[in-house]
Coordinates of C-alpha atoms and ligand atoms in Angstrom, one line a residue:
X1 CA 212.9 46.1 -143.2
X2 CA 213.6 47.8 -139.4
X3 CA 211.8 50.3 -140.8
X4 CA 208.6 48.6 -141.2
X5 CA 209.0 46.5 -138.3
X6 CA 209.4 49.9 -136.2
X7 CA 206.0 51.4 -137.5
X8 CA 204.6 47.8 -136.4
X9 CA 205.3 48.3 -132.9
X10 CA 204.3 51.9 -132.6
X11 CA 201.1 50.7 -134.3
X12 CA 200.1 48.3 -132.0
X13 CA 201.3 50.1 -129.5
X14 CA 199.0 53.0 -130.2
X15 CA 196.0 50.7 -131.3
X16 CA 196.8 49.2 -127.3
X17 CA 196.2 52.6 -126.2
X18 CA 192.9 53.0 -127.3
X19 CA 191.7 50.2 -126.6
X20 CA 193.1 49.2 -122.8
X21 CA 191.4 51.6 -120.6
X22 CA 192.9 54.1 -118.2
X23 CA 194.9 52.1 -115.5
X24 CA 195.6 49.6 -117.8
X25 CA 198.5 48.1 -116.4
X26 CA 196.4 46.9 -113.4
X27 CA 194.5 45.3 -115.7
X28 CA 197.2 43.5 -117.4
X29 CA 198.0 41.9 -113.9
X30 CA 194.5 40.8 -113.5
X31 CA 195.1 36.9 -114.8
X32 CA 198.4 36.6 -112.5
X33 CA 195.8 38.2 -109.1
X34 CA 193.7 34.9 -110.2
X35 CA 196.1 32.5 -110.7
X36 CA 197.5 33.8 -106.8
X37 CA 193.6 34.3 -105.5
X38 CA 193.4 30.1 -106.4
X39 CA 196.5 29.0 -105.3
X40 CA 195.6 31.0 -101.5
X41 CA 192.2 29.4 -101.6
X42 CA 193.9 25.8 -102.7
X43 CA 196.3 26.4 -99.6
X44 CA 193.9 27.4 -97.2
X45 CA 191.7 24.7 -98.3
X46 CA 194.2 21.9 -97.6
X47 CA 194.9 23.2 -94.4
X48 CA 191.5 23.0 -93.3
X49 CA 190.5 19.9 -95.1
X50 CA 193.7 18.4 -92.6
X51 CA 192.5 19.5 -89.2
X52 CA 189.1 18.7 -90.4
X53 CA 190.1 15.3 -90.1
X54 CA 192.2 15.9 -87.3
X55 CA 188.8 16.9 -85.5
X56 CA 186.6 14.1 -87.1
X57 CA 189.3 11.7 -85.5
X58 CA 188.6 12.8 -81.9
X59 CA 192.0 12.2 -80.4
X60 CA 190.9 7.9 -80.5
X61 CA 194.2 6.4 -80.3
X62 CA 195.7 6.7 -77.2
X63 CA 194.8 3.8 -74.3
X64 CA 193.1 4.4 -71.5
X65 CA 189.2 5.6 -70.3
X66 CA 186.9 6.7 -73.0
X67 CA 186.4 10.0 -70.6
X68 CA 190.3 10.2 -71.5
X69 CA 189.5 10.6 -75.1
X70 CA 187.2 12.7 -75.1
X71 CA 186.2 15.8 -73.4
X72 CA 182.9 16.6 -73.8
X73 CA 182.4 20.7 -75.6
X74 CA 185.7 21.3 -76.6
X75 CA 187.3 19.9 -80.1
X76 CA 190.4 17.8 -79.6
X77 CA 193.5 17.1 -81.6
X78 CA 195.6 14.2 -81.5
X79 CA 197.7 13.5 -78.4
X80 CA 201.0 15.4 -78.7
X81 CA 203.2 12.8 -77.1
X82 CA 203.8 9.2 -79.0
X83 CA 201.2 9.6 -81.9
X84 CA 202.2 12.6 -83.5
X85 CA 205.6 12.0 -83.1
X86 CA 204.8 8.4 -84.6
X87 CA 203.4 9.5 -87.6
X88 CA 207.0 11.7 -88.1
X89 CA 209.0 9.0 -87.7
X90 CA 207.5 5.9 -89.0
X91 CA 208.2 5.7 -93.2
X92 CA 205.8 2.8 -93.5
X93 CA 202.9 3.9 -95.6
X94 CA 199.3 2.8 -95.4
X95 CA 198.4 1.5 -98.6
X96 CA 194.2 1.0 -98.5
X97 CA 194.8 0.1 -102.7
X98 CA 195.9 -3.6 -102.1
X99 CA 193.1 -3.7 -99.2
X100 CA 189.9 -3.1 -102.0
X101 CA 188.6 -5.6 -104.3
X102 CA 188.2 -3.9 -107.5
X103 CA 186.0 -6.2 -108.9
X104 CA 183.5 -6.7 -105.8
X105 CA 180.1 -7.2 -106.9
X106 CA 177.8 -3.6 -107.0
X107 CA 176.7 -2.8 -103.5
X108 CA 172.7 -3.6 -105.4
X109 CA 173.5 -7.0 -106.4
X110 CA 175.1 -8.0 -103.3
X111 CA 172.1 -7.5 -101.6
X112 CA 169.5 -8.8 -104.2
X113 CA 172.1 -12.3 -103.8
X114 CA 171.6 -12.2 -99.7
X115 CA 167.9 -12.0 -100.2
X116 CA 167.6 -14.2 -102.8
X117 CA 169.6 -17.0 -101.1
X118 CA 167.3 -16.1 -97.7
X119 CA 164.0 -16.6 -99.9
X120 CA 165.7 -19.8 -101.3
X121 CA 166.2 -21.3 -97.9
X122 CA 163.1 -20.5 -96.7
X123 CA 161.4 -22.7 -99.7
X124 CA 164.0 -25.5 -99.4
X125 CA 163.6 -25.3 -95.7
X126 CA 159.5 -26.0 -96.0
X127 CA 159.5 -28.5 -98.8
X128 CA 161.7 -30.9 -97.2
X129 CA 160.0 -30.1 -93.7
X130 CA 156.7 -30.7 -95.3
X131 CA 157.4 -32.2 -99.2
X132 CA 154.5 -29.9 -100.3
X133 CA 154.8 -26.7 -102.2
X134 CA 151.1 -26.7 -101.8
X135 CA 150.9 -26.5 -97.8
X136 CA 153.1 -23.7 -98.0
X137 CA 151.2 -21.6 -99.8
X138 CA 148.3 -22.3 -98.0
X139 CA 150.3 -21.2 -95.3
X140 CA 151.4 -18.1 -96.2
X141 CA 147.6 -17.2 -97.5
X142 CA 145.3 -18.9 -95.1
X143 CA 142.4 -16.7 -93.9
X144 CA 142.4 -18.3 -90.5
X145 CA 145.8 -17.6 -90.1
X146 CA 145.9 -13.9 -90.1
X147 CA 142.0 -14.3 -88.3
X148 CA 144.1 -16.0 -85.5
X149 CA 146.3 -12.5 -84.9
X150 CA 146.0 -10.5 -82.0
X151 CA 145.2 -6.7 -82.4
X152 CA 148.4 -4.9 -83.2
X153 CA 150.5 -3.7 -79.5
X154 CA 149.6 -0.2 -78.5
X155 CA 151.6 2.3 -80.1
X156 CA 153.0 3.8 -76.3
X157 CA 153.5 0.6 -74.0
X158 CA 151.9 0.7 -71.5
X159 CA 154.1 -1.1 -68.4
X160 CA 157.7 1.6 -69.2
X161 CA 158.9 2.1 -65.8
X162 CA 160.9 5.3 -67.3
X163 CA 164.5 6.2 -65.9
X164 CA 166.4 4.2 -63.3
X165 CA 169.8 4.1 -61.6
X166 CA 172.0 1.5 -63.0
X167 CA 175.9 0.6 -61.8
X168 CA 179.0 0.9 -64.2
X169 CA 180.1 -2.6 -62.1
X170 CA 179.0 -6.1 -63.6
X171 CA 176.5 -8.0 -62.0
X172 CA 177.6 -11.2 -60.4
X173 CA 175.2 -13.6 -61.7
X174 CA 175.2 -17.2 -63.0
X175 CA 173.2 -18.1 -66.6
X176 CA 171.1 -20.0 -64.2
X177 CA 170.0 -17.5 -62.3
X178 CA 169.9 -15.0 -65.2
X179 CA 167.4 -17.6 -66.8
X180 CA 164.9 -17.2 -64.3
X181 CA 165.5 -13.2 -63.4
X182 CA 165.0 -12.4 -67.4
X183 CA 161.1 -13.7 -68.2
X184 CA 159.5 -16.8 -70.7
X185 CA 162.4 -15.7 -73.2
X186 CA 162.7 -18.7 -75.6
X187 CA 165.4 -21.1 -76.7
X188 CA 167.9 -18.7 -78.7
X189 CA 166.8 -15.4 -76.8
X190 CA 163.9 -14.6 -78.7
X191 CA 160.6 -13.6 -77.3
X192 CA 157.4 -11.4 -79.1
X193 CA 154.3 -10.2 -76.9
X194 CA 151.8 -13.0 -76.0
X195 CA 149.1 -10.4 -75.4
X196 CA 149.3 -8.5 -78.8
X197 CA 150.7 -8.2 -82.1
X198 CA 154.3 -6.5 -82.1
X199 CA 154.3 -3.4 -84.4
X200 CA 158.3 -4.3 -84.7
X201 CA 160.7 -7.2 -85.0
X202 CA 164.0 -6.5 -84.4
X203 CA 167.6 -8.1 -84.0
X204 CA 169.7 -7.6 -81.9
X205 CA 173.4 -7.6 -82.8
X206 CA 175.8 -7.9 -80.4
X207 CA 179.4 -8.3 -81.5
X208 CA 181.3 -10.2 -78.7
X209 CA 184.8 -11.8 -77.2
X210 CA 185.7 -12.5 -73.4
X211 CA 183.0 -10.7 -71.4
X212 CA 181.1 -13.1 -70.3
X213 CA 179.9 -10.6 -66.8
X214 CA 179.1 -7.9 -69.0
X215 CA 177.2 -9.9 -71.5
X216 CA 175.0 -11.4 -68.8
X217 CA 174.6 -8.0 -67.0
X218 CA 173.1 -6.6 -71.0
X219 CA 171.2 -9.3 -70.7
X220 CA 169.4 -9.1 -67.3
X221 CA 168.7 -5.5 -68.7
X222 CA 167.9 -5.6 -72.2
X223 CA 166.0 -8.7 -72.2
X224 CA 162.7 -7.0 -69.7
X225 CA 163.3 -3.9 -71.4
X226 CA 162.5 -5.3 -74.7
X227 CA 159.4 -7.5 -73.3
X228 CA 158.2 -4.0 -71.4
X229 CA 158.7 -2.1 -75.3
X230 CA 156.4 -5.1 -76.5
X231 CA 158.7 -5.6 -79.5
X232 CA 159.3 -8.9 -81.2
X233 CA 163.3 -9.6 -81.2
X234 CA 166.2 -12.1 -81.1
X235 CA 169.7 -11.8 -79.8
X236 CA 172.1 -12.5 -81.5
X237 CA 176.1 -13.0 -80.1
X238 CA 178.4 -12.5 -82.8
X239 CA 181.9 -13.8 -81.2
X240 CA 185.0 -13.5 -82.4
X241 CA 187.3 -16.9 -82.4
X242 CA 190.8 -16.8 -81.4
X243 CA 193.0 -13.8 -79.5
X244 CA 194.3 -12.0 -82.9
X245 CA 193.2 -8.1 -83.0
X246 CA 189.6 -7.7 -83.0
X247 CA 187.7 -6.7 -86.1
X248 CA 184.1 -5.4 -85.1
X249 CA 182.9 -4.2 -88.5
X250 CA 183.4 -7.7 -89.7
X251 CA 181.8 -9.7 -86.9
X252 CA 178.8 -7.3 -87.1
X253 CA 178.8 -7.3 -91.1
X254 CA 178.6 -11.6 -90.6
X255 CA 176.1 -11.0 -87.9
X256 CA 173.6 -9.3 -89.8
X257 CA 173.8 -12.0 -93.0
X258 CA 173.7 -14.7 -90.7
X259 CA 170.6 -13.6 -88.4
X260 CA 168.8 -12.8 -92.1
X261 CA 168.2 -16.5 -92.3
X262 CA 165.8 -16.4 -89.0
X263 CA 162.7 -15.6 -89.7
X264 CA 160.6 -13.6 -87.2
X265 CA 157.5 -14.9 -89.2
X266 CA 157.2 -17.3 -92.3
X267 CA 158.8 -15.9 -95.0
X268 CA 159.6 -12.7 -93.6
X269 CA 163.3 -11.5 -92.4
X270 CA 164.1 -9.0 -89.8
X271 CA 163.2 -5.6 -90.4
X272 CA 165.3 -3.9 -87.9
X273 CA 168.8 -4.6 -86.9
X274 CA 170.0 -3.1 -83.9
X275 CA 173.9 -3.5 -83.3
X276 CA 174.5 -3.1 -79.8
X277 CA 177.8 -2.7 -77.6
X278 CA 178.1 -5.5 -74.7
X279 CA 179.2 -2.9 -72.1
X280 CA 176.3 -0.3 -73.1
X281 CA 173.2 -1.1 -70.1
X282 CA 170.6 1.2 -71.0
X283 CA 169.0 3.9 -68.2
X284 CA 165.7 4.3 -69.6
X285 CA 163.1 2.1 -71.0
X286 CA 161.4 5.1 -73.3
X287 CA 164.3 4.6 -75.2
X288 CA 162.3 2.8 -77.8
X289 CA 164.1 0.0 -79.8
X290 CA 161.7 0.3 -82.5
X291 CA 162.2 0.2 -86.3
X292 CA 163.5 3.8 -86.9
X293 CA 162.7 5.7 -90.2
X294 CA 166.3 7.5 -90.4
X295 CA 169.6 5.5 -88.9
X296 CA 169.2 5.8 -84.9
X297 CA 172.1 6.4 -82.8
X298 CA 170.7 5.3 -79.6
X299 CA 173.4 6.0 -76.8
X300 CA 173.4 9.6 -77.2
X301 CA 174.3 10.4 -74.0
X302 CA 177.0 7.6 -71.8
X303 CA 178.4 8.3 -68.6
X304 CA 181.8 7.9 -69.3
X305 CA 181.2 11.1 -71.9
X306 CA 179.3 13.4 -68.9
X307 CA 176.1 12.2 -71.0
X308 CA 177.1 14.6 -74.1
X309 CA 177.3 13.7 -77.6
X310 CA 180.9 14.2 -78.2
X311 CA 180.5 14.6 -82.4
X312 CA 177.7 14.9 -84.5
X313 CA 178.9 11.3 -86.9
X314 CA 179.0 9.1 -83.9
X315 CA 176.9 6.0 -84.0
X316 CA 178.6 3.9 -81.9
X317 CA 177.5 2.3 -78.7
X318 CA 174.1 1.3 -79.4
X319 CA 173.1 2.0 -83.1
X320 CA 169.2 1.0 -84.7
X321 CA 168.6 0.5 -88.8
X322 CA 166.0 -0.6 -91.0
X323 CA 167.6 -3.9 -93.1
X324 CA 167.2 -1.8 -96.6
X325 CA 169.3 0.9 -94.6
X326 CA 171.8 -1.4 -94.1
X327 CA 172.2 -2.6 -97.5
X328 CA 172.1 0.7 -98.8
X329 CA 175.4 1.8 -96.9
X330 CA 176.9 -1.9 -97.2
X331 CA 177.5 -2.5 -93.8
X332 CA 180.6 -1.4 -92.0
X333 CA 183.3 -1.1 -93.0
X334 CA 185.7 -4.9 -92.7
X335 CA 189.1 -2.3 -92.8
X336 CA 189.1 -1.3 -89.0
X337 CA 191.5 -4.1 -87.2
X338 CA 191.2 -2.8 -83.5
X339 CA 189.8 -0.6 -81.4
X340 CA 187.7 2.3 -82.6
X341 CA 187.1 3.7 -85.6
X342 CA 184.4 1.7 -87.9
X343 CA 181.6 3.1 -86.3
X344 CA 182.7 6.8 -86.8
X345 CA 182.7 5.0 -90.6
X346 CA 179.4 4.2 -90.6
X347 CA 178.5 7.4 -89.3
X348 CA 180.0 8.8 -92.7
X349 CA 178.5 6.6 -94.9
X350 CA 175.0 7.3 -92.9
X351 CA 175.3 10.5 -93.5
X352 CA 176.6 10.5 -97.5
X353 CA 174.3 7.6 -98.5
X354 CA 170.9 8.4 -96.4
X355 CA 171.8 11.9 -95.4
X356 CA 171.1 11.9 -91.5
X357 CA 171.5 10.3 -88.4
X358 CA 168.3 10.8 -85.9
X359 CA 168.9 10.8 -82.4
X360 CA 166.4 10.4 -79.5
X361 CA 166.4 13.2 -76.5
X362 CA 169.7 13.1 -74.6
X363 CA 167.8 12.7 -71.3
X364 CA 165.9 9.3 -72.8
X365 CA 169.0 7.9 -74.4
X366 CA 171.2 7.6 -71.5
X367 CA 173.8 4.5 -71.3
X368 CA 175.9 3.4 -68.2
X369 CA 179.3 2.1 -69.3
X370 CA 180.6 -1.2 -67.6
X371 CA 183.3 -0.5 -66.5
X372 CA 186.4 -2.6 -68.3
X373 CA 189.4 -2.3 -69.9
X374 CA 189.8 -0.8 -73.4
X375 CA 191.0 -3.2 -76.2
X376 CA 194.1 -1.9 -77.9
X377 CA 193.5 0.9 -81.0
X378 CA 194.5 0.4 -84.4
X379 CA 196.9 2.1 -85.6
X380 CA 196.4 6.1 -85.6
X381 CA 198.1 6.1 -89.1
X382 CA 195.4 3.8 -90.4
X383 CA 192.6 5.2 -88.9
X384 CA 193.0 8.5 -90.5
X385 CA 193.5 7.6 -93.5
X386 CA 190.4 5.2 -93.3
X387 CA 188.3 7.7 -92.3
X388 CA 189.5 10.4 -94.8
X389 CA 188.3 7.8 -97.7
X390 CA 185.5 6.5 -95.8
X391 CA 183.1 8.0 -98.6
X392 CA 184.6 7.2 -101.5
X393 CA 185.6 3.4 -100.4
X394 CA 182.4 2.5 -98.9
X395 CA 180.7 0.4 -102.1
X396 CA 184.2 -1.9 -102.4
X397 CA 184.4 -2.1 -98.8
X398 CA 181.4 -3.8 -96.7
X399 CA 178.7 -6.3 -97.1
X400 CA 179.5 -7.1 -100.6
X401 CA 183.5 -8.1 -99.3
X402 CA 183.3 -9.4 -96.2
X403 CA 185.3 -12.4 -95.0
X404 CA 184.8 -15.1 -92.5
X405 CA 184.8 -18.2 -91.5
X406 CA 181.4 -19.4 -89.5
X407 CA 182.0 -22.0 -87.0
X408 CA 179.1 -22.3 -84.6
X409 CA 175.8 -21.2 -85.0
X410 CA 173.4 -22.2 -82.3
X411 CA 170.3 -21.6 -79.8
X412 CA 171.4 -20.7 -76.4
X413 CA 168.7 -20.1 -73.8
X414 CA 169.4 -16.5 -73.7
X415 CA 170.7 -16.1 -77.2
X416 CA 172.0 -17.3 -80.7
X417 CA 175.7 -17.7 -80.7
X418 CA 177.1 -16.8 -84.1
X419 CA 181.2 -17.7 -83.9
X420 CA 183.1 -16.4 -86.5
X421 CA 186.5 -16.9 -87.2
X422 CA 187.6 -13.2 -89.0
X423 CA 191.1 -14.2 -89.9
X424 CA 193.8 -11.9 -89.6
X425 CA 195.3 -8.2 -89.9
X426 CA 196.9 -7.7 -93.3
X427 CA 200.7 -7.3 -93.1
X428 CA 200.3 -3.7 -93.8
X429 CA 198.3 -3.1 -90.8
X430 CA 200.4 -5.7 -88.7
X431 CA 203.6 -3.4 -89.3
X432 CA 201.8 -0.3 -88.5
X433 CA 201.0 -1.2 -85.4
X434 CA 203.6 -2.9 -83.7
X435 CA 205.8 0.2 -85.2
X436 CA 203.0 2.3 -82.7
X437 CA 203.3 -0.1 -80.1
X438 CA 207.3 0.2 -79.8
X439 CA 206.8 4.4 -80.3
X440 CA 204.4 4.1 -77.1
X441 CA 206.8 1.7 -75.4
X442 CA 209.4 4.0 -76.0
X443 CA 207.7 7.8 -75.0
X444 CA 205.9 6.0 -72.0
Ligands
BGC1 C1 186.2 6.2 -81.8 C2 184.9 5.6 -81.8 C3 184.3 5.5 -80.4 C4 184.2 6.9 -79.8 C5 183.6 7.0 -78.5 C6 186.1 7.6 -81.1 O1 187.3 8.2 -81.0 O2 186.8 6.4 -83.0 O3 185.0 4.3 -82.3 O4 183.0 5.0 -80.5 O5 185.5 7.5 -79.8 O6 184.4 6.3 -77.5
MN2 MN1 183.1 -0.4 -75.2

């Protein structure tokens, strides 16, 4: 037996020999230099993929002046001091899991459902106005009706005055006076061209709480501005009931399903929202806010950032889409409980769901920044992981789930007030951040 097994080895052993070729042992480590090459690359990967998202986050936490958050041309990391240390020390874990409804209805049929329903009320809305299906359509197909239109606006207006100085301090005004400094806007701050036939009707979405000088200093701006762009718009205030943390995405989610149901002409919703910072006054009135082909971040350049763009994803401040856009990237994100954050989300979902974000020149989109203080971040922890998952969570986390309460809607002179009660942080969230707040309290 150890006799055969003997000529076995040298057999193979010999047979090896032929076949391996010179430097054969090198060889024979091949499958082990793999397996190391991918674990490097796996390594090197993570490492990247972390301050990726370090870079994406663009030091927001930390109070204080935008300018303070972000220096223009260099990339920043999170603040050294109470954040980093926070995320050390703090064992509470962000769970988004619990946060997501599993069984939310596809991102498609959510919005077939809000059309539906805004078609729906339209017809209910005429018939018991009118009791006749019949008028209606006559309506909607008479040839002296469309005979009746003026000849479409010219495509450049013609009255822009171009760029003008504008202060960072609130105007001291009254609504009174406002009304009469603004132009014939009517009852819930809608206006269209009496001279021609807007090529665009637009809404204006303005999400809102406790700035009453800023919102009447936007307004003494952005109402003649629109008139002089000839555009056909409404403004619409989306306020936020109560003093609990402030959820933006959400207000501007309900602002967009609510101001469907107005109707810039019979049977016809708005095909343009534009969602639109109180505190942003724009410079320049070639800064059209026209229907845009691709998602529009307007407010390319601000002050308060030396008028650069500080990140390619940003869209907030000032922020034009088509309706259909909208849909398509279900809204913002309803996750982001405080300051910051849900627009750098939508800038994500733009950007994975439509591809790109179009910008204007930076020397036609220039903002001035009221000047005011900042609302308090969420929680640092929160935000990154929000914004890490902000691609794969976007069709269980927008239009199709938001959740609110609406308590007022009605005509103002210079607007439509929307209130919305938006309820309240999850627990999760609540912990986080009074576990930052004590960390700041502490290091400060
Ligand atoms: C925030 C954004 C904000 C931007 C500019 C970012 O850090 O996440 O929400 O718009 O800073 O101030
Ligand atoms: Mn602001």
């Amino acid at each position: 037996m150890r006799v055969v097994r003997l000529r076995s080895t040298q057999i193979s052993r010999r047979t090896r020999g032929r076949w391996w070729p010179p430097g054969g042992r090198c060889l024979r480590l091949l499958p082990l230099l793999c397996i190391f090459i991918i674990i490097a690359a796996l390594g090197i990967l993570a490492i990247s993929e972390m301050s990726l998202v370090q870079r994406r986050v663009v030091s927001p936490v930390v109070g204080g002046g935008a300018a303070s958050r972000i220096m223009p041309g260099r990339v920043q990391h999170p603040p050294q001091s109470s954040h980093s240390h926070q995320i050390q020390t703090s064992n509470t874990v962000f769970k988004i899991e619990p946060l997501l409804r599993r069984n939310a209805p596809s991102v498609e049929l959510s919005a077939q459902v809000a059309i539906n329903a805004v078609r729906a009320s339209f017809i209910a809305d005429i018939i018991t106005r009118e009791g006749n299906i019949t008028w209606v359509k006559e309506q909607l197909t008479s040839k002296q009706t469309c005979q009746q239109q003026p000849d479409d606006c010219p495509k450049v207006p013609p009255k822009l005055y171009g760029a003008k100085n504008v202060s960072s301090s609130p105007l001291q005004l009254s609504e009174s006076m406002l009304r009469t400094l603004v132009g014939p806007v009517e009852m819930g701050g809608k206006w269209s061209p009496p001279e021609c036939s807007a090529r665009h009707s637009i809404a204006i979405v303005i999400p809102y709480r406790d700035r009453w000088e800023q919102l009447l200093t936007l307004l003494y701006h952005l109402h003649p501005l629109l008139q002089r762009q000839q555009l056909k718009y409404r403004i619409f205030l989306v306020e936020q009931v109560g003093n609990d943390t402030f959820n933006k995405g959400v207000l501007m989610n309900a602002g967009f399903l609510t101001a469907l149901k107005y109707n810039p002409a019979p049977g016809v919703i708005y095909h343009c929202f534009v969602f639109h910072d109180v505190d942003m006054i724009p410079e320049d009135d070639r800064n059209m806010y026209s229907c845009p082909q691709q998602p529009r971040h307007m407010s390319v350049a601000v002050n308060e950032l030396d008028y650069k763009l500080p990140y390619r994803q940003l869209v907030g401040g000032v922020f034009a889409i088509k309706t259909e856009h909208f849909f398509k990237v279900n809204g913002y994100s309803n996750l982001y409980w405080g300051w910051g954050g849900e627009d750098d989300d939508m800038g994500y979902r733009v950007e994975h769901v439509l591809s790109a974000i179009s910008r204007p020149p930076e020397w036609i989109a220039r903002y001035t920044m009221i000047k005011h203080k900042k609302r308090k971040p969420l929680a640092w922890k929160v935000k990154v992981k929000l914004l890490r998952t902000s691609w794969r969570r976007y069709r269980l986390d927008g239009l199709n789930t938001v959740q609110y309460q609406l308590l007022e809607l009605k005509d103002y002179p210079l607007y439509t007030r929307i209130l919305i009660d938006v309820g309240h942080p999850p627990h999760n969230i609540r912990v986080l951040q009074q576990e930052q707040d004590e960390q700041s309290k502490k290091t400060d």
